[in-house]
Short mmCIF file of C-alpha atoms in Angstrom, two decimals:
data_model
loop_
_atom_site.label_atom_id
_atom_site.label_comp_id
_atom_site.label_asym_id
_atom_site.label_seq_id
_atom_site.Cartn_x
_atom_site.Cartn_y
_atom_site.Cartn_z
CA MET A 963 16.35 28.05 -9.03
CA ARG A 964 13.41 26.84 -6.94
CA GLU A 965 9.92 26.31 -8.27
CA THR A 966 8.20 26.07 -4.93
CA PRO A 967 8.57 28.12 -1.81
CA THR A 968 8.83 25.16 0.59
CA ARG A 969 10.27 21.66 0.29
CA GLN A 970 9.72 18.43 2.12
CA ARG A 971 11.88 15.48 2.77
CA LEU A 972 10.60 12.09 1.67
CA ILE A 973 10.97 9.35 4.18
CA ILE A 974 9.99 5.86 3.11
CA ASP A 975 9.66 2.89 5.38
CA PHE A 976 11.15 0.20 3.19
CA GLU A 977 9.97 -2.46 5.62
CA LYS A 978 6.39 -1.31 5.30
CA CYS A 979 6.43 -0.73 1.49
CA CYS A 980 4.46 -3.58 -0.11
CA GLY A 981 5.74 -2.94 -3.63
CA CYS A 982 2.52 -1.72 -5.30
CA PHE A 983 2.86 1.15 -7.74
CA ALA A 984 0.26 3.49 -6.31
CA CYS A 985 2.84 6.25 -5.40
CA ALA A 986 4.55 5.97 -8.82
CA ALA A 987 1.20 6.24 -10.58
CA ALA A 988 0.01 9.10 -8.40
CA CYS A 989 3.06 11.40 -8.42
CA PRO A 990 2.07 14.35 -10.61
CA GLU A 991 5.76 15.03 -11.50
CA LYS A 992 6.53 11.33 -12.14
CA ARG A 993 9.50 11.44 -9.82
CA ILE A 994 8.83 8.03 -8.25
CA ALA A 995 9.75 5.22 -10.66
CA PHE A 996 9.59 1.46 -10.56
CA SER A 997 10.71 -1.39 -12.86
CA ASP A 998 10.76 -5.10 -12.65
CA GLN A 999 14.22 -6.54 -13.12
CA GLY A 1000 14.61 -10.28 -12.91
CA THR A 1001 13.16 -11.39 -9.61
CA GLU A 1002 13.01 -7.99 -7.98
CA ARG A 1003 11.05 -4.82 -8.27
CA ARG A 1004 13.28 -1.70 -8.13
CA PHE A 1005 11.94 1.60 -6.89
CA SER A 1006 13.57 4.98 -6.96
CA ALA A 1007 12.36 8.22 -5.44
CA PRO A 1008 13.85 11.68 -4.78
CA GLY A 1009 15.10 12.53 -1.24
CA VAL A 1010 13.57 15.92 -1.33
CA CYS A 1011 10.38 16.96 -3.03
CA SER A 1012 8.31 20.10 -3.63
CA GLY A 1013 6.37 21.51 -0.76
CA GLU A 1014 2.62 21.40 -1.16
CA CYS A 1015 2.05 18.00 -2.75
CA GLU A 1016 1.00 15.07 -0.51
CA THR A 1017 -0.35 12.78 -3.16
CA CYS A 1018 2.00 9.86 -2.65
CA ARG A 1019 1.50 9.83 1.13
CA LYS A 1020 -2.22 9.80 0.67
CA VAL A 1021 -2.44 6.97 -1.88
CA CYS A 1022 0.01 4.58 -0.12
CA PRO A 1023 -2.12 1.63 0.99
CA VAL A 1024 0.27 0.69 3.81
CA ASP A 1025 1.21 4.22 4.99
CA ALA A 1026 4.83 3.74 4.27
CA ILE A 1027 5.48 7.37 3.21
CA VAL A 1028 6.12 10.17 5.69
CA LEU A 1029 6.76 13.81 4.46
CA GLU A 1030 8.75 16.05 6.70
CA PRO A 1031 9.23 19.80 6.13
CA PHE A 1032 12.77 20.48 4.92
CA PRO A 1033 14.53 23.80 5.35
CA LEU A 1034 15.09 25.73 2.18
CA GLU A 1035 18.52 26.92 3.15
CA ASP A 1036 19.89 23.50 3.96
CA ASP A 1037 21.52 22.89 0.56
CA GLU A 1038 24.69 21.38 1.95
CA CYS A 1039 23.18 18.36 3.52
CA HIS A 1040 21.01 17.32 0.64
CA PRO A 1041 19.42 13.95 1.32
CA PRO A 1042 20.29 11.48 -1.34
CA ALA A 1043 17.75 9.91 -3.64
CA LEU A 1044 16.07 6.79 -2.35
CA THR A 1045 16.29 3.43 -4.00
CA TRP A 1046 14.94 0.12 -2.69
CA THR A 1047 14.05 -3.27 -3.99
CA LEU A 1048 11.39 -5.84 -3.18
CA PRO A 1049 11.57 -9.51 -4.07
CA LEU A 1050 9.05 -10.67 -6.73
CA VAL A 1051 7.21 -13.95 -6.35
CA ARG A 1052 7.15 -16.49 -9.22
CA CYS A 1053 3.99 -18.00 -10.55
CA ARG A 1054 3.54 -21.48 -9.14
CA ARG A 1055 2.54 -22.79 -12.48
CA CYS A 1056 4.67 -21.08 -15.14
CA GLY A 1057 7.48 -19.71 -13.04
CA GLU A 1058 7.23 -16.17 -14.28
CA PRO A 1059 7.57 -13.39 -11.59
CA PHE A 1060 4.20 -11.50 -11.50
CA THR A 1061 3.93 -9.62 -8.23
CA THR A 1062 5.86 -8.87 -5.03
CA GLU A 1063 6.08 -11.47 -2.25
CA LYS A 1064 4.53 -8.92 0.17
CA ILE A 1065 1.56 -8.24 -2.06
CA ARG A 1066 0.89 -11.93 -2.43
CA ARG A 1067 1.04 -12.42 1.31
CA MET A 1068 -1.13 -9.33 2.06
CA THR A 1069 -3.75 -10.46 -0.47
CA MET A 1070 -3.84 -13.90 0.95
CA GLU A 1071 -4.24 -12.68 4.56
CA LYS A 1072 -6.94 -10.13 3.51
CA LEU A 1073 -8.99 -12.59 1.53
CA THR A 1074 -8.83 -15.19 4.27
CA MET A 1075 -10.04 -12.72 6.76
CA LEU A 1076 -12.76 -10.91 4.69
CA LEU A 1077 -14.23 -13.71 2.62
CA GLU A 1078 -14.25 -16.21 5.46
CA ALA A 1079 -13.17 -19.06 3.28
CA PRO A 1080 -9.80 -20.04 4.71
CA ASP A 1081 -9.37 -23.30 2.79
CA ALA A 1082 -10.72 -22.04 -0.64
CA VAL A 1083 -8.60 -18.95 -0.80
CA SER A 1084 -5.02 -20.16 -1.00
CA ASP A 1085 -5.14 -21.85 -4.39
CA TRP A 1086 -5.19 -18.98 -6.91
CA VAL A 1087 -3.11 -16.18 -5.35
CA PRO A 1088 0.34 -17.79 -6.01
CA VAL A 1089 -0.60 -18.19 -9.71
CA CYS A 1090 -0.07 -15.41 -12.31
CA LEU A 1091 -3.01 -13.89 -14.18
CA ALA A 1092 -2.49 -15.79 -17.48
CA CYS A 1093 -2.21 -19.10 -15.67
CA ARG A 1094 -5.37 -18.38 -13.65
CA ARG A 1095 -7.30 -18.04 -16.86
CA ILE A 1096 -6.01 -21.29 -18.13
CA GLU A 1097 -6.84 -23.04 -14.86
CA GLU A 1098 -10.31 -21.58 -14.89
CA ALA A 1099 -10.85 -22.77 -18.49
CA HIS A 1100 -9.72 -26.09 -17.42
CA ARG A 1101 -12.16 -26.15 -14.44
CA VAL A 1102 -15.23 -25.28 -16.48
CA ARG A 1103 -14.31 -27.76 -19.18
CA THR A 1104 -13.80 -30.46 -16.64
CA ALA A 1105 -16.99 -29.64 -14.75
CA THR A 1106 -19.05 -29.78 -17.86
CA ARG A 1107 -17.18 -32.87 -19.15
CA THR A 1108 -16.51 -31.12 -22.45
CA LEU A 1109 -12.87 -31.92 -22.64
CA PRO A 1110 -11.76 -34.01 -25.54
CA ASP A 1111 -11.40 -37.74 -24.73
CA PRO A 1112 -7.67 -38.42 -24.53
CA LEU A 1113 -8.30 -42.14 -25.51
CA ARG A 1114 -10.03 -41.32 -28.76
CA MET B 1137 -32.80 -3.74 -18.69
CA SER B 1138 -29.98 -4.66 -16.46
CA GLY B 1139 -28.54 -8.03 -17.19
CA PHE B 1140 -25.47 -10.02 -16.65
CA LEU B 1141 -23.59 -11.99 -19.27
CA HIS B 1142 -24.15 -15.73 -19.61
CA VAL B 1143 -21.50 -17.66 -21.52
CA ASP B 1144 -22.32 -20.98 -23.05
CA PHE B 1145 -18.73 -21.83 -23.88
CA ARG B 1146 -19.76 -25.01 -25.69
CA ARG B 1147 -21.06 -22.76 -28.47
CA CYS B 1148 -17.78 -20.77 -28.76
CA THR B 1149 -16.00 -21.21 -32.02
CA ALA B 1150 -12.88 -19.24 -31.03
CA CYS B 1151 -13.45 -16.58 -33.72
CA PHE B 1152 -12.21 -13.73 -31.44
CA ALA B 1153 -15.05 -11.51 -32.53
CA CYS B 1154 -15.91 -10.74 -28.89
CA GLU B 1155 -12.32 -9.70 -28.11
CA THR B 1156 -12.25 -7.37 -31.09
CA ALA B 1157 -15.67 -5.96 -30.56
CA CYS B 1158 -14.86 -5.35 -26.86
CA ARG B 1159 -11.65 -3.58 -27.70
CA THR B 1160 -13.41 -1.42 -30.26
CA ALA B 1161 -16.22 -0.51 -27.90
CA HIS B 1162 -13.95 0.49 -25.09
CA GLY B 1163 -11.16 1.92 -27.13
CA GLY B 1164 -8.49 -0.60 -26.22
CA GLY B 1165 -7.83 -3.02 -23.32
CA LEU B 1166 -8.66 -6.69 -23.08
CA ARG B 1167 -11.86 -7.06 -21.07
CA ILE B 1168 -12.84 -10.39 -22.50
CA GLN B 1169 -10.27 -13.08 -23.29
CA LEU B 1170 -10.35 -16.53 -24.77
CA ALA B 1171 -8.53 -19.04 -22.67
CA PHE B 1172 -7.68 -22.38 -24.22
CA VAL B 1173 -7.57 -25.74 -22.66
CA ASP B 1174 -6.47 -28.61 -24.96
CA GLY B 1175 -7.36 -26.42 -27.95
CA LEU B 1176 -10.93 -25.74 -26.71
CA PRO B 1177 -11.80 -22.09 -26.09
CA VAL B 1178 -13.48 -20.59 -22.99
CA PRO B 1179 -14.31 -16.88 -23.09
CA LEU B 1180 -13.47 -15.31 -19.79
CA MET B 1181 -14.38 -11.88 -18.47
CA CYS B 1182 -15.22 -10.38 -15.08
CA ARG B 1183 -17.84 -12.54 -13.33
CA HIS B 1184 -19.07 -9.69 -11.22
CA CYS B 1185 -18.89 -11.94 -8.12
CA GLU B 1186 -21.25 -10.92 -5.30
CA GLN B 1187 -18.56 -11.57 -2.72
CA SER B 1188 -15.90 -10.08 -4.87
CA PRO B 1189 -12.27 -10.69 -3.87
CA CYS B 1190 -11.17 -7.59 -5.79
CA ALA B 1191 -13.62 -5.40 -3.91
CA ALA B 1192 -12.64 -7.06 -0.59
CA VAL B 1193 -8.94 -6.24 -0.93
CA CYS B 1194 -9.32 -2.69 -2.32
CA PRO B 1195 -7.90 -0.40 0.39
CA GLU B 1196 -9.92 2.62 -0.91
CA HIS B 1197 -13.18 0.77 -1.49
CA ALA B 1198 -13.05 1.86 -5.20
CA LEU B 1199 -14.65 -1.38 -6.32
CA VAL B 1200 -18.29 -1.93 -5.30
CA TRP B 1201 -20.85 -4.44 -6.18
CA ASP B 1202 -24.46 -3.62 -6.88
CA GLN B 1203 -27.35 -5.59 -8.32
CA ASP B 1204 -27.71 -3.54 -11.47
CA HIS B 1205 -24.09 -2.99 -12.55
CA GLY B 1206 -22.12 -5.80 -10.94
CA VAL B 1207 -18.64 -4.94 -9.74
CA THR B 1208 -18.22 -1.25 -10.59
CA LEU B 1209 -15.06 0.94 -10.43
CA LEU B 1210 -15.40 4.30 -8.72
CA ALA B 1211 -12.52 5.88 -10.63
CA ASP B 1212 -12.06 8.90 -8.36
CA ARG B 1213 -11.30 6.60 -5.41
CA CYS B 1214 -8.78 4.37 -7.21
CA THR B 1215 -5.14 4.81 -6.36
CA ARG B 1216 -3.90 2.26 -8.95
CA CYS B 1217 -2.15 0.07 -6.32
CA GLY B 1218 -2.95 -3.10 -8.25
CA LEU B 1219 -4.11 -5.22 -5.36
CA CYS B 1220 -7.41 -6.06 -7.04
CA ALA B 1221 -5.67 -7.66 -9.95
CA VAL B 1222 -3.75 -9.95 -7.58
CA ALA B 1223 -6.98 -10.87 -5.81
CA CYS B 1224 -9.09 -11.72 -8.90
CA PRO B 1225 -9.38 -15.54 -8.99
CA PHE B 1226 -9.93 -15.59 -12.79
CA GLY B 1227 -7.17 -13.25 -13.95
CA VAL B 1228 -9.56 -11.00 -15.81
CA LEU B 1229 -8.85 -7.70 -14.11
CA PHE B 1230 -5.79 -5.60 -14.94
CA VAL B 1231 -4.46 -2.35 -13.51
CA ASP B 1232 -2.54 0.04 -15.70
CA PRO B 1233 -0.47 2.36 -13.51
CA PHE B 1234 -0.38 5.19 -16.02
CA ALA B 1235 -3.32 4.92 -18.47
CA GLN B 1236 -6.89 5.90 -18.19
CA PRO B 1237 -9.04 4.16 -17.06
CA SER B 1238 -6.96 2.64 -14.26
CA VAL B 1239 -8.72 -0.68 -13.88
CA ILE B 1240 -9.38 -2.66 -17.02
CA LYS B 1241 -12.30 -5.07 -16.52
CA CYS B 1242 -15.66 -5.90 -18.02
CA ASP B 1243 -18.16 -3.15 -17.04
CA LEU B 1244 -20.97 -4.90 -18.85
CA CYS B 1245 -20.75 -2.13 -21.47
CA ARG B 1246 -22.14 0.50 -19.21
CA ALA B 1247 -21.69 3.28 -21.75
CA ARG B 1248 -23.47 1.40 -24.51
CA ARG B 1249 -26.23 0.52 -22.18
CA ALA B 1250 -26.76 4.13 -21.34
CA GLU B 1251 -27.40 4.64 -25.10
CA GLY B 1252 -29.86 1.74 -25.06
CA LYS B 1253 -27.47 -0.61 -26.88
CA ARG B 1254 -26.50 -4.18 -25.96
CA PRO B 1255 -23.03 -5.12 -24.78
CA ALA B 1256 -20.60 -5.39 -27.72
CA CYS B 1257 -19.66 -8.98 -27.21
CA VAL B 1258 -23.28 -10.13 -27.00
CA LEU B 1259 -24.15 -8.38 -30.19
CA THR B 1260 -21.12 -9.59 -32.08
CA CYS B 1261 -20.92 -13.25 -31.11
CA PRO B 1262 -22.01 -15.18 -34.30
CA THR B 1263 -23.08 -18.32 -32.39
CA GLU B 1264 -24.72 -16.55 -29.52
CA ALA B 1265 -22.37 -18.07 -27.01
CA ILE B 1266 -22.58 -15.01 -24.96
CA THR B 1267 -26.04 -13.80 -24.02
CA GLU B 1268 -27.42 -11.13 -21.71
CA GLU B 1269 -29.75 -12.20 -19.03
CA PRO B 1270 -31.36 -10.59 -16.03
CA HIS B 1271 -29.87 -11.41 -12.63
CA HIS B 1272 -32.82 -13.38 -11.40
CA SER B 1273 -33.19 -15.56 -14.48
CA LEU B 1274 -29.50 -16.41 -14.43
CA ARG B 1275 -29.91 -17.44 -10.82
CA ARG B 1276 -32.98 -19.59 -11.72
CA ARG B 1277 -31.05 -21.15 -14.61
CA ARG B 1278 -28.18 -22.09 -12.22
CA LEU B 1279 -30.76 -23.95 -10.11
CA THR B 1280 -32.71 -25.63 -12.87
CA THR B 1281 -29.90 -26.60 -15.25
CA PRO B 1282 -26.81 -27.57 -13.25
CA VAL B 1283 -23.57 -27.24 -15.17
CA PHE B 1284 -22.59 -30.65 -13.87
CA PRO B 1285 -25.15 -33.13 -15.12
CA ILE B 1286 -26.75 -35.18 -12.35
CA ALA B 1287 -26.38 -38.91 -13.15
CA GLY B 1288 -29.48 -40.46 -14.66
CA LYS B 1289 -31.45 -37.16 -14.90
CA PRO B 1290 -31.60 -35.28 -18.16
CA PRO B 1291 -31.11 -31.56 -17.44
CA ARG B 1292 -34.32 -29.53 -17.52
CA PRO B 1293 -34.38 -27.07 -20.34
CA PHE B 1294 -34.36 -23.38 -19.40
CA GLN B 1295 -37.91 -22.03 -19.46
CA GLY B 1296 -37.80 -18.43 -18.47
CA GLY B 1297 -36.98 -15.33 -20.63
CA ALA B 1298 -37.60 -14.66 -24.25
CA SER B 1299 -36.61 -17.29 -26.75
CA ARG B 1300 -33.25 -16.89 -28.63
CA ALA B 1301 -35.00 -16.21 -31.92
CA SER B 1302 -37.37 -13.54 -30.66
CA ARG B 1303 -34.60 -11.82 -28.76
CA LYS B 1304 -32.46 -11.75 -31.81
CA ARG B 1305 -35.30 -10.20 -33.86
CA ASN B 1306 -36.29 -7.61 -31.25
CA ASP B 1307 -33.03 -5.98 -30.38
CA MET B 1308 -30.52 -5.86 -33.10
CA VAL B 1309 -29.09 -2.59 -31.73
#
């Protein structure tokens, strides 16, 4: 049984994929899945998909997805489901993995380029969100000298 | 009135009323959070940076800064890629891949303001550690009362704007 008149083959450039979850969030049929396991993020996607939808290709920030028309009759050579993994990066402060290595590098490069502050940028990107808040709290308390006196 | 939030964290008593009020006003999601350093609380929320790192990295330009609303999310452009969360220097912006809204961050209680109400955290804070001030007066306060005291000079008290007492009386909304 086929729900859609045409189908298309999903081709993903694993080298380009940065490991964000835009495609997984966008897929109307929830057929692209991701999960963080230990120090890697594991993705899975179907090899063939329904015909009309191009949502995942449109949302991908790095254009890693290509959709190719796939003949309906070609049931013998069914392309297998796709799975790929990307290494996660650990927080410099607490050691918990929080995002992919590629996203960290991309963000760093983008910020350095766009905000024109090459020396100021690098310090928060390798730190996870919870640790960033603690570091910020520490910064403001230190700047206002409202930290408790350790000698008292 | 369009204003930004000013936090005097020295007044914060860590009662978590702001977190609760914020969650109630927005129907879930942590948009203001207390961070602790040596047991002392600092309320943290989106700073609405003018040169926003989150807006700079967004591939779809779904986050924009404007003078009245700070950093605003244009939900129809957002693809939930999560790059903004990694770019935020203060760790106060979160992306939920499957829930609505996609980006969880302080929006200065836009919906409440449209009804003429004040932001939930400002209204709830029992010690008035969080106040709402217009953009220009915050900027002036930054210049007149430096956070870091200059040696030998007492900080000049803030002159502009309505006094705390009169503000409290006038708009208990």
